[in-house]
């Protein structure tokens, strides 16, 4: 296959190539925002994305 150059984005593309996705196991969705997390779907317990995890840590650190 021969690649082409997109002048609008400056990206090189290849016809028929699959869009790159996350490699690895199926990832669990965050229980708060629904975004994909870094954890596999088989992980037990509450699963949060890095942003929601950080926000939860901030809330619990200030709760006294």
Coordinates of C-alpha atoms in Angstrom, one line a residue, residues 15-62:
X15 CA -5.4 3.7 2.9
X16 CA -7.1 0.9 4.7
X17 CA -5.1 1.2 7.9
X18 CA -6.9 0.6 11.1
X19 CA -7.1 3.5 13.6
X20 CA -4.6 3.0 16.4
X21 CA -6.3 2.0 19.7
X22 CA -5.1 1.1 23.2
X23 CA -3.0 -2.0 23.2
X24 CA -3.6 -4.6 25.9
X25 CA -6.6 -6.1 27.7
X26 CA -10.1 -4.5 27.5
X27 CA -10.0 -1.6 29.9
X28 CA -12.7 -0.9 32.5
X29 CA -14.7 2.3 32.4
X30 CA -14.4 4.9 35.2
X31 CA -17.4 4.6 37.6
X32 CA -17.7 8.4 37.9
X33 CA -17.1 9.8 34.4
X34 CA -17.2 6.7 32.2
X35 CA -13.8 7.3 30.5
X36 CA -11.5 4.3 30.0
X37 CA -9.1 3.6 32.8
X38 CA -5.7 2.0 33.0
X39 CA -7.1 -1.0 34.7
X40 CA -8.4 -4.2 33.1
X41 CA -12.1 -5.1 33.3
X42 CA -11.3 -8.0 35.6
X43 CA -10.0 -5.7 38.4
X44 CA -12.2 -6.0 41.4
X45 CA -13.5 -2.9 43.3
X46 CA -14.2 0.7 42.3
X47 CA -12.3 1.6 39.2
X48 CA -11.6 5.3 38.4
X49 CA -9.6 7.1 35.7
X50 CA -6.5 9.0 36.8
X51 CA -8.3 12.3 36.9
X52 CA -11.2 11.0 39.1
X53 CA -8.7 9.1 41.2
X54 CA -6.8 12.3 41.9
X55 CA -10.0 14.3 42.6
X56 CA -11.1 11.6 45.1
X57 CA -7.8 11.8 46.8
X58 CA -8.1 15.6 47.1
X59 CA -11.6 15.3 48.7
X60 CA -10.6 12.6 51.2
X61 CA -7.3 14.4 52.2
X62 CA -9.3 17.5 53.2

